[in-house]
Coordinates of C-alpha atoms in Angstrom, one line a residue:
M9 CA -29.5 2.7 55.6
L10 CA -33.1 1.7 56.4
S11 CA -32.2 1.0 60.0
K12 CA -31.6 4.7 60.5
F13 CA -35.2 5.4 59.9
F14 CA -36.6 2.1 61.2
P15 CA -34.4 1.0 64.1
Y16 CA -36.4 -2.1 64.9
I17 CA -35.3 -3.8 61.7
K18 CA -31.8 -4.1 63.1
E19 CA -31.0 -6.8 65.6
K20 CA -30.8 -5.4 69.1
P21 CA -27.8 -6.2 71.4
L22 CA -28.3 -8.5 74.3
S23 CA -28.0 -5.6 76.7
E24 CA -31.5 -4.4 75.6
R25 CA -34.7 -6.2 76.6
V26 CA -36.6 -7.5 73.6
K27 CA -39.8 -9.5 73.5
S28 CA -41.3 -11.6 70.8
R29 CA -44.3 -9.3 70.5
D30 CA -41.8 -6.5 69.5
A31 CA -41.9 -8.1 66.0
F32 CA -45.3 -6.5 65.5
I33 CA -44.2 -2.9 66.4
Y34 CA -44.5 -1.4 62.9
L35 CA -47.5 -3.5 62.0
D36 CA -49.4 -2.5 65.1
R37 CA -48.7 1.2 64.4
V38 CA -50.3 0.9 60.9
M39 CA -53.2 -1.1 62.3
W40 CA -53.7 1.6 65.0
S41 CA -54.1 4.3 62.4
F42 CA -57.0 2.3 60.9
G43 CA -58.7 1.7 64.2
W44 CA -57.9 -2.0 64.2
T45 CA -56.4 -2.1 67.8
E46 CA -57.4 -0.4 71.1
P47 CA -56.2 3.0 72.5
E48 CA -53.9 2.8 75.5
N49 CA -56.0 5.4 77.3
K50 CA -59.5 4.2 77.8
R51 CA -61.0 7.7 77.7
W52 CA -60.2 7.9 74.0
I53 CA -62.1 4.7 73.2
L54 CA -65.3 6.4 71.9
P55 CA -63.4 8.7 69.4
Y56 CA -61.3 5.7 68.4
K57 CA -64.4 3.6 67.7
L58 CA -65.8 6.4 65.6
L59 CA -62.5 6.5 63.7
L60 CA -62.8 2.7 63.2
A61 CA -66.3 3.0 61.9
F62 CA -65.6 5.9 59.5
V63 CA -62.3 4.6 58.0
N64 CA -63.6 1.0 57.5
I65 CA -67.0 2.0 56.0
V66 CA -65.2 4.3 53.5
M67 CA -62.4 1.9 52.7
L68 CA -64.0 -1.6 52.9
I69 CA -67.5 -0.8 51.6
L70 CA -67.7 2.5 49.7
L71 CA -64.4 2.3 47.9
P72 CA -65.1 -1.0 46.1
I73 CA -68.6 0.2 45.3
S74 CA -67.2 3.4 43.8
M75 CA -65.1 1.4 41.3
S76 CA -68.2 -0.7 40.4
I77 CA -70.3 2.4 39.8
E78 CA -67.6 3.8 37.6
Y79 CA -67.9 0.7 35.4
L80 CA -71.7 1.2 35.0
H81 CA -71.5 5.0 34.8
R82 CA -68.7 5.4 32.2
F83 CA -68.2 2.0 30.7
K84 CA -68.0 3.2 27.1
T85 CA -65.1 5.5 27.9
F86 CA -62.8 2.6 29.0
S87 CA -60.2 1.2 26.7
A88 CA -59.5 -2.5 26.9
G89 CA -56.3 -1.9 28.8
E90 CA -57.9 0.6 31.2
F91 CA -60.8 -1.8 31.9
L92 CA -58.5 -4.7 32.7
S93 CA -56.2 -2.6 34.9
S94 CA -59.2 -1.3 36.8
L95 CA -60.9 -4.7 36.9
E96 CA -57.9 -6.6 38.3
I97 CA -57.5 -4.1 41.1
G98 CA -61.3 -4.0 41.7
V99 CA -61.5 -7.7 42.1
N100 CA -58.6 -7.7 44.5
M101 CA -60.1 -4.8 46.4
Y102 CA -63.4 -6.7 47.1
G103 CA -61.3 -9.6 48.3
S104 CA -59.2 -7.3 50.4
S105 CA -62.4 -6.0 52.1
F106 CA -63.2 -9.5 53.3
K107 CA -59.5 -10.1 54.4
C108 CA -59.5 -6.9 56.4
A109 CA -62.8 -7.9 58.1
F110 CA -61.3 -11.2 59.1
T111 CA -58.2 -9.5 60.5
L112 CA -60.3 -6.9 62.4
I113 CA -62.6 -9.5 63.9
G114 CA -59.6 -11.5 65.0
F115 CA -58.1 -8.7 67.1
K116 CA -58.7 -10.5 70.5
K117 CA -57.3 -13.7 69.2
R118 CA -54.2 -12.0 68.2
Q119 CA -53.9 -10.4 71.6
E120 CA -54.3 -13.9 73.2
A121 CA -51.5 -15.1 70.9
K122 CA -49.2 -12.3 72.1
V123 CA -49.7 -13.3 75.7
L124 CA -48.7 -16.8 74.8
L125 CA -45.6 -15.4 73.2
D126 CA -44.7 -13.6 76.5
Q127 CA -45.0 -17.0 78.3
L128 CA -42.7 -18.6 75.7
D129 CA -40.2 -15.8 76.2
K130 CA -39.8 -16.6 79.9
R131 CA -38.0 -19.8 78.8
C132 CA -35.4 -17.9 76.9
L133 CA -32.7 -17.6 79.6
S134 CA -29.4 -18.2 77.8
D135 CA -27.7 -15.5 75.7
K136 CA -27.9 -17.8 72.7
E137 CA -31.7 -18.2 73.0
R138 CA -32.2 -14.5 73.5
S139 CA -30.1 -13.7 70.5
T140 CA -32.3 -16.0 68.4
V141 CA -35.4 -14.1 69.6
H142 CA -33.7 -10.7 68.8
R143 CA -32.9 -11.9 65.3
Y144 CA -36.4 -13.1 64.5
V145 CA -37.9 -9.9 66.0
A146 CA -35.7 -7.8 63.7
M147 CA -36.6 -10.1 60.8
G148 CA -40.3 -9.6 61.4
N149 CA -40.1 -5.8 61.5
F150 CA -37.9 -5.9 58.4
F151 CA -40.5 -7.9 56.5
D152 CA -43.1 -5.3 57.4
I153 CA -41.0 -2.5 56.0
L154 CA -40.1 -4.6 52.9
Y155 CA -43.8 -5.1 52.1
H156 CA -44.4 -1.3 52.5
I157 CA -41.7 -0.7 50.0
F158 CA -43.0 -3.3 47.5
Y159 CA -46.7 -2.2 47.8
S160 CA -45.9 1.6 47.8
T161 CA -43.8 1.2 44.6
F162 CA -47.0 0.1 42.7
V163 CA -48.7 3.4 43.5
V164 CA -45.5 5.4 42.8
M165 CA -45.0 3.8 39.4
N166 CA -48.7 4.3 38.4
F167 CA -49.8 7.7 39.6
P168 CA -47.1 10.0 38.0
Y169 CA -47.4 8.3 34.6
F170 CA -51.2 8.5 34.4
L171 CA -51.1 12.1 35.8
L172 CA -48.8 13.2 33.0
E173 CA -50.9 11.4 30.5
R174 CA -53.9 13.2 32.0
R175 CA -55.7 9.9 32.6
H176 CA -57.1 8.3 35.7
A177 CA -55.0 5.5 37.1
W178 CA -57.8 3.6 38.9
R179 CA -61.1 5.1 37.7
M180 CA -63.1 5.6 40.8
Y181 CA -66.5 7.3 41.0
F182 CA -66.8 10.4 43.2
P183 CA -70.3 11.9 43.6
Y184 CA -70.5 15.7 42.9
I185 CA -67.1 15.6 41.2
D186 CA -66.7 15.7 37.4
S187 CA -63.5 13.6 37.0
D188 CA -62.8 15.3 33.6
E189 CA -63.2 18.9 34.6
Q190 CA -61.8 18.4 38.1
F191 CA -59.1 16.0 37.0
Y192 CA -56.3 16.8 39.5
I193 CA -58.7 16.8 42.5
S194 CA -60.1 13.4 41.5
S195 CA -56.7 12.0 40.7
I196 CA -55.2 13.0 44.1
A197 CA -58.3 11.6 45.8
E198 CA -57.8 8.3 43.9
C199 CA -54.1 8.2 44.9
F200 CA -54.8 8.8 48.6
L201 CA -57.6 6.2 48.7
M202 CA -55.6 3.6 46.8
T203 CA -52.6 4.1 49.1
E204 CA -54.8 3.6 52.1
A205 CA -56.3 0.5 50.5
I206 CA -53.0 -1.1 49.8
Y207 CA -51.8 -0.5 53.3
M208 CA -54.9 -2.1 54.7
D209 CA -54.3 -5.1 52.4
L210 CA -50.6 -5.1 53.5
C211 CA -51.7 -5.5 57.2
T212 CA -53.7 -8.6 56.3
D213 CA -50.8 -10.1 54.4
V214 CA -48.0 -9.3 56.8
C215 CA -49.8 -10.2 60.0
P216 CA -49.9 -14.0 59.3
L217 CA -46.4 -13.9 58.0
I218 CA -44.9 -12.3 61.2
S219 CA -47.1 -14.4 63.5
M220 CA -45.9 -17.7 62.0
L221 CA -42.4 -16.4 61.8
M222 CA -42.3 -16.0 65.6
A223 CA -43.9 -19.5 65.9
R224 CA -40.9 -20.8 64.0
C225 CA -38.6 -18.9 66.2
H226 CA -39.8 -20.7 69.3
I227 CA -39.9 -24.0 67.4
S228 CA -36.2 -23.6 66.6
L229 CA -35.5 -22.9 70.3
L230 CA -37.5 -26.0 71.3
K231 CA -35.5 -28.1 68.9
Q232 CA -32.3 -27.0 70.5
R233 CA -33.6 -27.8 74.0
L234 CA -34.7 -31.3 72.8
R235 CA -31.2 -31.9 71.5
N236 CA -29.7 -31.0 74.9
L237 CA -31.9 -33.3 76.9
R238 CA -29.9 -35.3 79.4
S239 CA -26.7 -33.8 78.1
K240 CA -25.7 -32.2 81.4
P241 CA -24.0 -34.8 83.7
G242 CA -24.5 -34.9 87.4
R243 CA -28.2 -34.4 87.5
T244 CA -30.8 -36.7 89.1
E245 CA -33.5 -38.5 87.2
D246 CA -36.1 -36.2 88.7
E247 CA -34.3 -33.2 87.3
Y248 CA -34.0 -34.8 83.9
L249 CA -37.7 -35.6 84.0
E250 CA -38.5 -32.0 84.9
E251 CA -36.4 -30.8 82.0
L252 CA -38.4 -33.0 79.6
T253 CA -41.7 -31.8 81.2
E254 CA -40.7 -28.2 80.6
C255 CA -40.2 -29.0 76.9
I256 CA -43.7 -30.6 76.8
R257 CA -45.1 -27.3 78.3
D258 CA -43.3 -25.3 75.6
H259 CA -44.8 -27.5 72.9
R260 CA -48.2 -27.1 74.4
L261 CA -47.8 -23.3 74.4
L262 CA -46.8 -23.4 70.7
L263 CA -49.9 -25.4 69.9
D264 CA -52.1 -23.0 71.8
Y265 CA -50.4 -20.1 70.0
V266 CA -51.2 -21.5 66.6
D267 CA -54.7 -22.6 67.6
A268 CA -55.4 -19.0 68.7
L269 CA -54.4 -17.7 65.3
R270 CA -55.9 -20.4 63.2
P271 CA -59.4 -18.9 62.8
V272 CA -58.0 -15.5 62.0
F273 CA -55.7 -16.7 59.2
S274 CA -58.0 -19.3 57.9
G275 CA -60.5 -16.9 56.3
T276 CA -57.8 -14.4 55.2
I277 CA -55.8 -17.0 53.2
F278 CA -59.0 -18.7 51.9
V279 CA -60.1 -15.4 50.3
Q280 CA -56.7 -14.9 48.8
F281 CA -56.5 -18.4 47.4
L282 CA -59.8 -17.8 45.7
L283 CA -58.6 -14.5 44.2
I284 CA -55.0 -15.1 43.2
G285 CA -55.6 -17.2 40.0
T286 CA -58.3 -14.8 38.7
V287 CA -56.3 -11.6 39.5
L288 CA -53.1 -12.9 38.0
G289 CA -54.9 -14.2 35.0
L290 CA -56.5 -10.7 34.3
S291 CA -53.1 -9.1 34.9
M292 CA -51.3 -11.5 32.4
I293 CA -54.0 -10.8 29.7
N294 CA -53.5 -7.1 30.2
L295 CA -49.7 -7.5 30.1
M296 CA -49.6 -9.7 27.0
F297 CA -52.2 -7.9 24.8
F298 CA -53.0 -4.3 26.0
S299 CA -50.1 -2.8 27.9
T300 CA -47.6 -0.1 26.9
F301 CA -44.1 -0.3 28.3
W302 CA -44.9 1.8 31.4
T303 CA -48.2 0.2 32.2
G304 CA -46.6 -3.2 31.6
V305 CA -44.0 -2.4 34.3
A306 CA -46.7 -1.3 36.7
T307 CA -48.7 -4.5 35.9
C308 CA -45.6 -6.6 36.6
L309 CA -45.2 -4.9 39.9
F310 CA -48.9 -5.6 40.7
M311 CA -48.5 -9.3 39.8
F312 CA -45.4 -9.4 42.1
D313 CA -47.3 -7.8 45.0
V314 CA -50.3 -10.2 44.5
S315 CA -47.8 -13.2 44.6
M316 CA -46.3 -11.8 47.8
E317 CA -49.7 -12.0 49.5
T318 CA -49.5 -15.8 49.7
F319 CA -46.1 -17.2 48.6
P320 CA -44.0 -16.2 51.6
F321 CA -46.6 -17.4 54.1
C322 CA -47.2 -20.7 52.3
Y323 CA -43.4 -21.2 52.1
L324 CA -43.1 -20.5 55.8
C325 CA -45.9 -23.0 56.6
N326 CA -44.0 -25.7 54.6
M327 CA -40.8 -24.9 56.7
I328 CA -42.8 -25.3 59.9
I329 CA -44.1 -28.7 58.8
D330 CA -40.4 -29.8 58.2
D331 CA -39.5 -28.3 61.6
C332 CA -42.1 -30.5 63.3
Q333 CA -40.5 -33.6 61.8
E334 CA -37.0 -32.4 62.9
M335 CA -38.4 -31.8 66.5
S336 CA -39.4 -35.5 66.7
N337 CA -36.0 -36.5 65.4
C338 CA -34.2 -34.3 67.9
L339 CA -36.2 -35.9 70.8
F340 CA -35.6 -39.5 69.5
Q341 CA -31.8 -38.9 69.0
S342 CA -31.4 -37.5 72.5
D343 CA -29.7 -39.5 75.2
W344 CA -32.8 -41.4 76.6
T345 CA -31.6 -45.0 76.5
S346 CA -30.2 -44.9 80.0
A347 CA -33.2 -43.2 81.5
D348 CA -35.6 -44.7 84.0
R349 CA -39.1 -46.0 83.2
R350 CA -40.9 -42.7 84.0
Y351 CA -38.8 -40.7 81.7
K352 CA -39.1 -43.2 78.8
S353 CA -42.9 -43.4 79.1
T354 CA -43.2 -39.6 79.1
L355 CA -40.8 -39.4 76.2
V356 CA -42.9 -41.9 74.2
Y357 CA -46.1 -39.9 74.8
F358 CA -44.3 -36.6 73.8
L359 CA -42.8 -38.2 70.7
H360 CA -46.2 -39.2 69.5
N361 CA -47.5 -35.7 69.9
L362 CA -44.4 -34.2 68.1
Q363 CA -45.0 -36.4 65.1
Q364 CA -48.3 -34.5 64.5
P365 CA -47.3 -31.6 62.2
I366 CA -48.5 -28.0 62.9
T367 CA -50.6 -27.2 59.9
L368 CA -53.1 -24.5 58.9
T369 CA -56.0 -24.7 56.5
A370 CA -57.7 -22.0 54.5
G371 CA -61.4 -21.9 55.2
G372 CA -61.1 -25.5 56.5
V373 CA -60.8 -26.6 52.9
F374 CA -57.3 -26.0 51.5
P375 CA -54.1 -26.9 53.3
I376 CA -51.9 -23.8 53.4
S377 CA -48.8 -25.0 51.6
M378 CA -46.7 -24.3 48.6
Q379 CA -48.5 -27.1 46.7
T380 CA -51.9 -25.4 47.2
N381 CA -50.4 -22.0 46.3
L382 CA -49.0 -23.3 43.0
A383 CA -52.3 -25.0 42.2
M384 CA -54.1 -21.8 42.5
V385 CA -51.6 -19.8 40.5
K386 CA -52.0 -22.3 37.6
L387 CA -55.5 -21.0 37.2
A388 CA -54.0 -17.8 35.8
F389 CA -52.4 -19.7 32.9
S390 CA -55.8 -21.5 32.3
V391 CA -57.5 -18.1 31.9
V392 CA -54.8 -16.9 29.5
T393 CA -55.1 -20.1 27.5
V394 CA -58.8 -19.7 27.0
I395 CA -58.4 -16.1 25.9
K396 CA -55.8 -17.1 23.3
Q397 CA -57.7 -20.1 22.0
F398 CA -60.9 -18.0 21.3
N399 CA -59.0 -14.9 20.1
L400 CA -60.9 -12.8 22.6
A401 CA -58.0 -10.3 23.0
E402 CA -58.1 -9.4 19.3
R403 CA -61.9 -8.7 19.4
F404 CA -61.3 -6.1 22.2
Q405 CA -58.4 -4.4 20.6

């Protein structure tokens, strides 16, 4: 059903030419609308830069400030549930501004990484290898659409309910607009800005996921090539050595690809790790003590979306670490015992490099893994425990 509207989420046949960079098609279109890429026609570069400046000043600077002003301007009108609902989104929005800035600054690095993907694609000659690339490209685009559905559902669940209740869903401050007298205008403006904000946040969350997904695609292809080393009889030792050398080049390209993306994702995930415990903690307090049924459903959706910002990426990083171990096993288990001295010495050098796992760190501090993700999530339960022990929730009710 979805493939009728989004054809790139379906695996293309081998008769069609597909590149690894095609996994970013839908993501790049959304980024283009925010001014985060470059126009194809250079004569439009000035208007495009103006679009970049306008959109990002409004969304990354003025929008978080407007929520903070609303707290100061009309704090007494907030109920406890409204305040927590607004605060959890406001905290996440400030973090999202930093994440978007890191993603925007890393544009050139991401372009360098796509060039390296093109070089890796040149090694995909057999139908089996091309089919693997096609499958991962479709998977990358599918993840992008899936995130759009999850994130959009949060807005769709919140906005109609609060509109019918004649209450503001996110409580933003708009100068020269009385939010009570001009309720529908301010509510529609809130909905539009919040939708734009979550799509910006989506870009910062999906970009690392798709990027490392394509890294895993080429790691899996390299594992298969390592298994097949010296498996074709009738070749000379020089040909076998050249085959091994090509695998070494592939591994070097993979390392260069990850190194190009490392500074881009380091800051993004670091910010998210710092926020996830606090944001989930505020959401859990709101859910347990102050929510109605409908706002509780919306809060659960928000918590799910916040978890999706780090969980899939951390899980993928763990899988890549396991893949690196499997790569060294595949090389060691290949038919190298009857090889000449040159081949064996090259193999030993390559095996040593393969045993170094491909890892990422958040801000150069936290290793990006499931263990770190779970440790940060536990902070949310600590926040709830403190609230319950001191009966703070009852004082605000």
